GROMACS .gro file of C-alpha atoms in nm:
model
  357
    1MET     CA    1   1.620   0.846  -2.660
    2LYS     CA    2   1.796   1.142  -2.503
    3SER     CA    3   1.630   1.281  -2.190
    4LYS     CA    4   1.524   1.628  -2.169
    5PHE     CA    5   1.681   1.653  -1.827
    6ALA     CA    6   2.070   1.701  -1.765
    7GLU     CA    7   2.286   1.641  -1.455
    8GLY     CA    8   2.230   1.935  -1.209
    9ASP     CA    9   1.874   2.013  -1.320
   10ARG     CA   10   1.615   2.049  -1.047
   11VAL     CA   11   1.326   1.823  -1.093
   12VAL     CA   12   1.034   1.679  -0.890
   13ALA     CA   13   1.004   1.306  -0.834
   14ASP     CA   14   0.631   1.259  -0.710
   15PRO     CA   15   0.541   1.184  -0.444
   16HIS     CA   16   0.894   1.239  -0.288
   17GLY     CA   17   0.939   1.595  -0.376
   18LEU     CA   18   1.201   1.794  -0.496
   19GLY     CA   19   1.546   1.681  -0.622
   20ARG     CA   20   1.840   1.706  -0.836
   21ILE     CA   21   1.964   1.506  -1.123
   22GLY     CA   22   2.283   1.348  -1.049
   23PRO     CA   23   2.543   1.129  -1.231
   24THR     CA   24   2.468   0.839  -1.460
   25GLY     CA   25   2.594   0.489  -1.378
   26VAL     CA   26   2.566   0.126  -1.549
   27ASP     CA   27   2.485  -0.175  -1.360
   28LYS     CA   28   2.443  -0.529  -1.509
   29GLY     CA   29   2.428  -0.355  -1.850
   30GLU     CA   30   2.153  -0.110  -1.779
   31THR     CA   31   2.202   0.261  -1.748
   32TYR     CA   32   2.078   0.447  -1.457
   33VAL     CA   33   2.036   0.809  -1.329
   34ALA     CA   34   2.088   0.908  -0.963
   35VAL     CA   35   1.833   1.172  -0.859
   36LYS     CA   36   1.915   1.317  -0.521
   37LEU     CA   37   1.622   1.408  -0.326
   38ASP     CA   38   1.606   1.693  -0.088
   39VAL     CA   39   1.487   1.480   0.192
   40GLY     CA   40   1.832   1.298   0.183
   41LYS     CA   41   1.748   0.998  -0.020
   42THR     CA   42   1.866   0.902  -0.361
   43LEU     CA   43   1.661   0.735  -0.621
   44PHE     CA   44   1.836   0.531  -0.912
   45LEU     CA   45   1.606   0.549  -1.226
   46PRO     CA   46   1.658   0.368  -1.541
   47ALA     CA   47   1.778   0.617  -1.776
   48ALA     CA   48   1.528   0.516  -2.041
   49LYS     CA   49   1.247   0.592  -1.808
   50LEU     CA   50   1.376   0.902  -1.645
   51ASP     CA   51   1.146   1.126  -1.834
   52GLU     CA   52   0.849   0.920  -1.719
   53SER     CA   53   0.974   0.917  -1.350
   54VAL     CA   54   1.042   1.283  -1.282
   55ARG     CA   55   0.901   1.617  -1.408
   56ALA     CA   56   0.999   1.983  -1.429
   57LEU     CA   57   0.907   2.220  -1.155
   58MET     CA   58   0.566   2.366  -1.202
   59SER     CA   59   0.536   2.732  -1.362
   60LYS     CA   60   0.540   3.049  -1.153
   61ALA     CA   61   0.186   3.109  -1.265
   62GLU     CA   62   0.061   2.764  -1.131
   63ALA     CA   63   0.256   2.797  -0.800
   64GLU     CA   64   0.103   3.129  -0.740
   65ARG     CA   65  -0.251   3.000  -0.825
   66LEU     CA   66  -0.216   2.695  -0.595
   67LEU     CA   67  -0.066   2.935  -0.308
   68SER     CA   68  -0.369   3.149  -0.345
   69GLU     CA   69  -0.584   2.847  -0.300
   70LEU     CA   70  -0.412   2.745   0.009
   71ARG     CA   71  -0.430   3.090   0.157
   72ALA     CA   72  -0.802   3.098   0.094
   73PRO     CA   73  -1.038   3.078   0.398
   74PRO     CA   74  -1.110   2.719   0.522
   75GLU     CA   75  -1.398   2.532   0.366
   76PRO     CA   76  -1.661   2.364   0.571
   77LEU     CA   77  -1.519   2.087   0.796
   78ASP     CA   78  -1.497   1.737   0.627
   79ALA     CA   79  -1.695   1.541   0.881
   80ARG     CA   80  -1.621   1.200   0.735
   81ARG     CA   81  -1.442   0.931   0.956
   82LEU     CA   82  -1.073   0.964   1.000
   83ASP     CA   83  -1.019   0.635   0.794
   84GLU     CA   84  -1.211   0.784   0.496
   85ARG     CA   85  -1.026   1.105   0.495
   86VAL     CA   86  -0.692   0.960   0.536
   87VAL     CA   87  -0.746   0.709   0.260
   88ASP     CA   88  -0.842   0.984   0.021
   89ALA     CA   89  -0.550   1.207   0.125
   90LYS     CA   90  -0.310   0.923   0.069
   91ARG     CA   91  -0.462   0.850  -0.289
   92ALA     CA   92  -0.423   1.228  -0.369
   93LEU     CA   93  -0.064   1.240  -0.243
   94VAL     CA   94   0.050   0.929  -0.458
   95LYS     CA   95  -0.147   0.964  -0.747
   96GLY     CA   96  -0.301   1.317  -0.766
   97SER     CA   97  -0.210   1.622  -0.966
   98ALA     CA   98  -0.063   1.935  -0.813
   99PRO     CA   99  -0.427   2.103  -0.782
  100GLU     CA  100  -0.551   1.777  -0.639
  101ARG     CA  101  -0.282   1.772  -0.381
  102ALA     CA  102  -0.338   2.135  -0.298
  103ARG     CA  103  -0.704   2.071  -0.228
  104ALA     CA  104  -0.628   1.769  -0.013
  105LEU     CA  105  -0.382   1.961   0.192
  106ARG     CA  106  -0.628   2.247   0.224
  107ALA     CA  107  -0.873   2.001   0.357
  108LEU     CA  108  -0.623   1.873   0.603
  109TYR     CA  109  -0.544   2.237   0.713
  110GLY     CA  110  -0.913   2.311   0.749
  111SER     CA  111  -0.992   2.105   1.036
  112LYS     CA  112  -1.122   2.298   1.339
  113TYR     CA  113  -1.002   2.027   1.545
  114ARG     CA  114  -0.633   1.938   1.650
  115LEU     CA  115  -0.481   1.707   1.383
  116SER     CA  116  -0.444   1.345   1.473
  117ARG     CA  117  -0.110   1.170   1.436
  118ALA     CA  118  -0.208   1.024   1.109
  119GLU     CA  119  -0.322   1.362   0.979
  120GLN     CA  120  -0.005   1.542   1.102
  121ARG     CA  121   0.208   1.280   0.916
  122LEU     CA  122   0.012   1.338   0.591
  123VAL     CA  123   0.048   1.729   0.634
  124ALA     CA  124   0.428   1.676   0.655
  125MET     CA  125   0.422   1.456   0.357
  126PHE     CA  126   0.208   1.688   0.150
  127GLU     CA  127   0.434   1.990   0.250
  128MET     CA  128   0.741   1.795   0.152
  129ALA     CA  129   0.595   1.699  -0.190
  130LEU     CA  130   0.394   2.020  -0.274
  131LEU     CA  131   0.462   2.310  -0.041
  132ALA     CA  132   0.839   2.286  -0.098
  133GLU     CA  133   0.812   2.306  -0.466
  134ILE     CA  134   0.561   2.603  -0.462
  135ALA     CA  135   0.805   2.776  -0.218
  136GLU     CA  136   1.098   2.719  -0.437
  137VAL     CA  137   0.906   2.859  -0.758
  138VAL     CA  138   0.781   3.181  -0.597
  139GLY     CA  139   1.118   3.238  -0.411
  140VAL     CA  140   1.042   3.191  -0.055
  141ARG     CA  141   1.154   2.949   0.212
  142ALA     CA  142   0.951   2.661   0.254
  143GLU     CA  143   0.970   2.672   0.641
  144ARG     CA  144   0.845   3.030   0.618
  145LEU     CA  145   0.564   2.948   0.399
  146GLY     CA  146   0.457   2.665   0.630
  147ARG     CA  147   0.452   2.879   0.931
  148GLU     CA  148   0.249   3.133   0.762
  149LEU     CA  149  -0.001   2.873   0.651
  150HIS     CA  150  -0.018   2.697   0.984
  151ALA     CA  151  -0.092   3.043   1.144
  152ALA     CA  152  -0.399   3.103   0.929
  153TYR     CA  153  -0.565   2.774   1.021
  154PRO     CA  154  -0.735   2.689   1.350
  155ALA     CA  155  -0.623   2.323   1.351
  156PHE     CA  156  -0.262   2.432   1.438
  157ALA     CA  157  -0.366   2.677   1.724
  158GLU     CA  158  -0.267   2.577   2.073
  159ALA     CA  159  -0.617   2.593   2.202
  160ALA     CA  160  -0.752   2.369   1.916
  161PRO     CA  161  -0.979   2.108   2.071
  162SER     CA  162  -0.928   1.747   2.009
  163ARG     CA  163  -1.158   1.576   1.749
  164PRO     CA  164  -1.449   1.374   1.936
  165GLU     CA  165  -1.344   1.021   1.952
  166GLU     CA  166  -1.493   0.805   1.681
  167PRO     CA  167  -1.626   0.456   1.745
  168PRO     CA  168  -1.421   0.181   1.577
  169PRO     CA  169  -1.564   0.037   1.263
  170ALA     CA  170  -1.782  -0.253   1.323
  171ALA     CA  171  -1.593  -0.589   1.291
  172PRO     CA  172  -1.738  -0.843   1.029
  173LYS     CA  173  -1.954  -1.104   1.191
  174PRO     CA  174  -1.808  -1.457   1.104
  175PRO     CA  175  -2.079  -1.711   0.971
  176ILE     CA  176  -1.914  -1.958   1.227
  177VAL     CA  177  -1.680  -1.926   1.512
  178VAL     CA  178  -1.344  -2.043   1.430
  179PRO     CA  179  -1.145  -2.028   1.759
  180GLY     CA  180  -0.816  -1.872   1.763
  181TYR     CA  181  -0.866  -1.700   1.421
  182GLU     CA  182  -0.947  -1.321   1.338
  183TYR     CA  183  -1.222  -1.302   1.063
  184LEU     CA  184  -1.161  -1.064   0.793
  185GLY     CA  185  -1.483  -1.093   0.604
  186ALA     CA  186  -1.652  -1.272   0.291
  187PHE     CA  187  -1.553  -1.188  -0.072
  188GLN     CA  188  -1.651  -1.327  -0.404
  189LEU     CA  189  -1.449  -1.517  -0.656
  190GLU     CA  190  -1.606  -1.456  -0.994
  191GLY     CA  191  -1.308  -1.546  -1.204
  192GLU     CA  192  -1.135  -1.881  -1.220
  193ARG     CA  193  -0.808  -1.819  -1.026
  194LEU     CA  194  -0.684  -1.657  -0.707
  195ALA     CA  195  -0.377  -1.440  -0.743
  196ILE     CA  196  -0.169  -1.448  -0.418
  197GLY     CA  197   0.125  -1.213  -0.360
  198ASP     CA  198   0.237  -0.876  -0.211
  199PRO     CA  199  -0.032  -0.648  -0.330
  200PRO     CA  200   0.154  -0.461  -0.624
  201TYR     CA  201   0.302  -0.796  -0.731
  202THR     CA  202  -0.036  -0.951  -0.785
  203ARG     CA  203  -0.061  -0.752  -1.132
  204SER     CA  204  -0.035  -0.976  -1.447
  205ARG     CA  205   0.296  -0.820  -1.544
  206ASN     CA  206   0.452  -0.988  -1.232
  207ASP     CA  207   0.345  -1.324  -1.320
  208PRO     CA  208   0.587  -1.615  -1.232
  209ALA     CA  209   0.718  -1.660  -1.598
  210ASN     CA  210   0.895  -1.333  -1.598
  211THR     CA  211   0.970  -1.265  -1.230
  212THR     CA  212   1.121  -1.593  -1.064
  213VAL     CA  213   1.408  -1.472  -0.850
  214ALA     CA  214   1.623  -1.749  -0.681
  215GLY     CA  215   1.323  -1.984  -0.661
  216ALA     CA  216   1.094  -1.712  -0.510
  217ARG     CA  217   0.812  -1.573  -0.715
  218ARG     CA  218   0.642  -1.227  -0.695
  219ASN     CA  219   0.299  -1.400  -0.728
  220THR     CA  220   0.143  -1.724  -0.779
  221LEU     CA  221  -0.194  -1.815  -0.961
  222VAL     CA  222  -0.408  -2.100  -0.844
  223SER     CA  223  -0.723  -2.230  -1.010
  224ALA     CA  224  -0.996  -2.194  -0.737
  225LYS     CA  225  -1.361  -2.283  -0.688
  226LYS     CA  226  -1.607  -1.984  -0.781
  227GLY     CA  227  -1.829  -1.850  -0.533
  228ARG     CA  228  -1.821  -1.694  -0.169
  229TRP     CA  229  -1.482  -1.711  -0.004
  230HIS     CA  230  -1.384  -1.594   0.360
  231GLY     CA  231  -1.064  -1.442   0.501
  232PHE     CA  232  -0.893  -1.524   0.822
  233ILE     CA  233  -0.573  -1.441   0.995
  234HIS     CA  234  -0.411  -1.694   1.227
  235PRO     CA  235  -0.238  -1.476   1.492
  236GLY     CA  236   0.153  -1.540   1.554
  237ALA     CA  237   0.413  -1.387   1.781
  238GLU     CA  238   0.387  -1.052   1.940
  239GLY     CA  239   0.040  -0.985   1.795
  240ARG     CA  240   0.154  -1.006   1.442
  241PRO     CA  241  -0.018  -1.215   1.180
  242GLY     CA  242   0.109  -1.579   1.171
  243ALA     CA  243  -0.060  -1.678   0.858
  244LEU     CA  244  -0.344  -1.542   0.602
  245PHE     CA  245  -0.600  -1.779   0.484
  246ALA     CA  246  -0.877  -1.772   0.227
  247VAL     CA  247  -1.132  -2.037   0.264
  248HIS     CA  248  -1.425  -2.119   0.016
  249GLU     CA  249  -1.755  -2.140   0.193
  250GLU     CA  250  -1.818  -2.498   0.162
  251ARG     CA  251  -1.499  -2.565   0.369
  252LEU     CA  252  -1.585  -2.329   0.653
  253LYS     CA  253  -1.703  -2.598   0.883
  254THR     CA  254  -1.394  -2.833   0.842
  255PHE     CA  255  -1.142  -2.545   0.788
  256VAL     CA  256  -0.937  -2.610   1.091
  257ARG     CA  257  -0.919  -2.983   1.034
  258ASP     CA  258  -0.852  -2.923   0.658
  259ALA     CA  259  -0.566  -2.701   0.737
  260ALA     CA  260  -0.346  -3.015   0.795
  261LYS     CA  261  -0.396  -3.097   0.432
  262LEU     CA  262  -0.246  -2.790   0.278
  263ARG     CA  263   0.056  -2.856   0.050
  264PRO     CA  264   0.301  -2.603  -0.058
  265ILE     CA  265   0.260  -2.436  -0.412
  266ALA     CA  266   0.507  -2.141  -0.416
  267GLN     CA  267   0.768  -1.936  -0.233
  268LEU     CA  268   0.653  -1.559  -0.255
  269ARG     CA  269   0.878  -1.267  -0.232
  270VAL     CA  270   0.730  -0.973  -0.026
  271ASP     CA  271   0.884  -0.631  -0.053
  272GLY     CA  272   0.608  -0.415   0.096
  273GLY     CA  273   0.519  -0.583   0.406
  274GLN     CA  274   0.175  -0.716   0.305
  275MET     CA  275   0.017  -1.027   0.144
  276ALA     CA  276  -0.314  -1.033  -0.065
  277VAL     CA  277  -0.549  -1.314  -0.196
  278VAL     CA  278  -0.736  -1.160  -0.479
  279ASP     CA  279  -0.963  -1.264  -0.771
  280ALA     CA  280  -0.729  -1.272  -1.051
  281ALA     CA  281  -1.018  -1.134  -1.275
  282VAL     CA  282  -0.978  -0.791  -1.118
  283ARG     CA  283  -0.598  -0.776  -1.019
  284ASP     CA  284  -0.519  -0.525  -1.306
  285ASP     CA  285  -0.807  -0.312  -1.220
  286GLU     CA  286  -0.674   0.017  -1.087
  287SER     CA  287  -0.981   0.048  -0.836
  288TYR     CA  288  -0.876  -0.277  -0.674
  289GLN     CA  289  -0.503  -0.203  -0.681
  290ASP     CA  290  -0.604   0.140  -0.511
  291ALA     CA  291  -0.803  -0.060  -0.244
  292MET     CA  292  -0.487  -0.250  -0.158
  293SER     CA  293  -0.254   0.048  -0.166
  294PHE     CA  294  -0.457   0.324   0.008
  295ARG     CA  295  -0.605   0.189   0.336
  296MET     CA  296  -0.600   0.251   0.727
  297SER     CA  297  -0.525  -0.118   0.817
  298SER     CA  298  -0.345  -0.375   0.612
  299ASN     CA  299  -0.566  -0.636   0.748
  300GLY     CA  300  -0.915  -0.683   0.584
  301LEU     CA  301  -1.095  -0.719   0.261
  302VAL     CA  302  -0.993  -0.595  -0.080
  303ARG     CA  303  -1.343  -0.457  -0.149
  304ASP     CA  304  -1.549  -0.746  -0.249
  305ARG     CA  305  -1.290  -0.961  -0.432
  306GLY     CA  306  -1.022  -1.057  -0.195
  307CYS     CA  307  -0.841  -1.023   0.145
  308MET     CA  308  -0.509  -0.910   0.268
  309SER     CA  309  -0.306  -0.884   0.583
  310GLU     CA  310   0.036  -0.754   0.707
  311SER     CA  311   0.324  -1.004   0.631
  312GLY     CA  312   0.388  -1.092   1.003
  313PHE     CA  313   0.766  -1.048   0.988
  314GLY     CA  314   0.808  -0.788   0.733
  315ASP     CA  315   0.963  -0.828   0.395
  316GLY     CA  316   1.125  -1.171   0.287
  317VAL     CA  317   1.011  -1.500   0.131
  318TYR     CA  318   0.696  -1.685   0.253
  319VAL     CA  319   0.546  -2.008   0.159
  320ALA     CA  320   0.206  -2.019  -0.007
  321SER     CA  321  -0.002  -2.347   0.042
  322ALA     CA  322  -0.347  -2.479  -0.093
  323LEU     CA  323  -0.598  -2.764  -0.040
  324THR     CA  324  -0.715  -2.871  -0.368
  325GLU     CA  325  -0.968  -3.120  -0.512
  326GLY     CA  326  -0.951  -3.204  -0.874
  327GLY     CA  327  -0.714  -2.941  -0.940
  328VAL     CA  328  -0.913  -2.663  -0.792
  329ALA     CA  329  -0.832  -2.490  -0.460
  330LEU     CA  330  -1.086  -2.466  -0.173
  331ILE     CA  331  -0.836  -2.316   0.077
  332VAL     CA  332  -0.538  -2.126   0.027
  333GLY     CA  333  -0.294  -2.004   0.295
  334VAL     CA  334   0.035  -1.793   0.329
  335ASP     CA  335   0.268  -1.876   0.629
  336PHE     CA  336   0.439  -1.553   0.791
  337ALA     CA  337   0.624  -1.760   1.061
  338ALA     CA  338   0.842  -2.057   1.118
  339GLU     CA  339   0.667  -2.146   1.458
  340GLY     CA  340   0.323  -2.122   1.600
  341VAL     CA  341   0.127  -2.164   1.276
  342PRO     CA  342  -0.141  -2.414   1.198
  343PRO     CA  343  -0.002  -2.779   1.109
  344GLY     CA  344  -0.119  -2.763   0.750
  345LEU     CA  345   0.149  -2.481   0.687
  346LYS     CA  346   0.443  -2.677   0.813
  347ASN     CA  347   0.429  -2.913   0.520
  348ALA     CA  348   0.705  -2.721   0.334
  349PRO     CA  349   0.967  -2.960   0.186
  350PRO     CA  350   1.305  -3.002   0.373
  351GLY     CA  351   1.534  -2.693   0.317
  352THR     CA  352   1.241  -2.454   0.254
  353GLN     CA  353   1.303  -2.130   0.433
  354LEU     CA  354   1.002  -1.965   0.607
  355GLY     CA  355   0.967  -1.632   0.759
  356ARG     CA  356   1.192  -1.304   0.735
  357HIS     CA  357   1.516  -1.326   0.511
   0.00000   0.00000   0.00000
C-alpha cells in the first residue's frame, strides 16, 4: 500500500520530534524509508509501516490551543514524590497524545522549586518532542518560544528555591538475611511459567520460535512453581549487578547453597540494558509493560508479578540458568558477568560467551 508521505515531507516521529522523510532503500529484501530527525539522528523504518510510525504535523488550530494552555497561569504544585512525577511524565512523553504531553510539560513548568536534573532532562525532551512542533506550525522559532515560557514560570528563575530533600523510598525488608545480596522484594507467580528477558522482549511476540538469532533468544519461558517468589541481585564489579535471581519461597533458606545447582537454560539477547523475570500470564498486559518501561530505577519489582534489574554490563548476550525439580523451576538466575558471580552461574557449557558482546 502506498504511503501518504513522500520524500521531503515534514513529519513527527513520536517521541523523537520533528523530522523529514528521506530516501528509500532496500536491505535483505525489505524496503526501508529514512526519516532524518531534527535532533541529528536518522530512523530507518519499514516502508510498509511508515504511516504507523510517523504522523503529519498538528493543525494550526491545535498548536494555538496547546500553546494557549502552556501560557496559562501555573496550576497548584504537584506535591507527589519525584519518582512518581517523573514516571508519569515519562509515560506521557512516550505514549501520550499531544494534549497529554502539553499537560505533563505544564506540570513540570509549574513547579515553584528549581527543577531537579531529572526534571530538566524531561523538560528538554518534551520541548524537543512537542514545543518544536508547535513552534513550527505557528511560525515562531522554538528557542524563542522556549525562552518566553521559561520566563513565565518561577521554576526557571535564578532565585527559585531548591525542592526540600525527600527521604529515599523504604527498602523492602527481606524475610531472611542473605549475606552479600540486595533484596528486591516479593512477587506472586499465579501462572505456570516465568518469562525471562529484556523487558520489551518478554512479550509473547518475541518467543524463541520466532526470534532465535545466532543461538541467542530474545526471551525464554520456564515452567515454575506457583506461589510467592523473591527477587535478589548479586552485586558485581564497580557496583553493577552481577546477577539477577528469582527464588521460590520454599528455597529461600537454602538459596545460596542451591545456587551451585543451577544449570543453563538459554542465552538471552539484551538490547535495552535491563533484564526481567515476570509471570508469563501478565507479560502482554500493557500495565505490566509500562511498569517495566517507565520507572526511576531499573532494579526492583515489576509491580506484584516479577522482578528486574540492570544488565550489569549493558547490552549483549547473557546466560539464564535454573534449578528445577520434576521439570518445575524453583530458582532462576541470569548472569551478567564472567567473573565474581555465584558458582551456580558458572556452569555454562564450554564455549559459552558471558557478559557484554
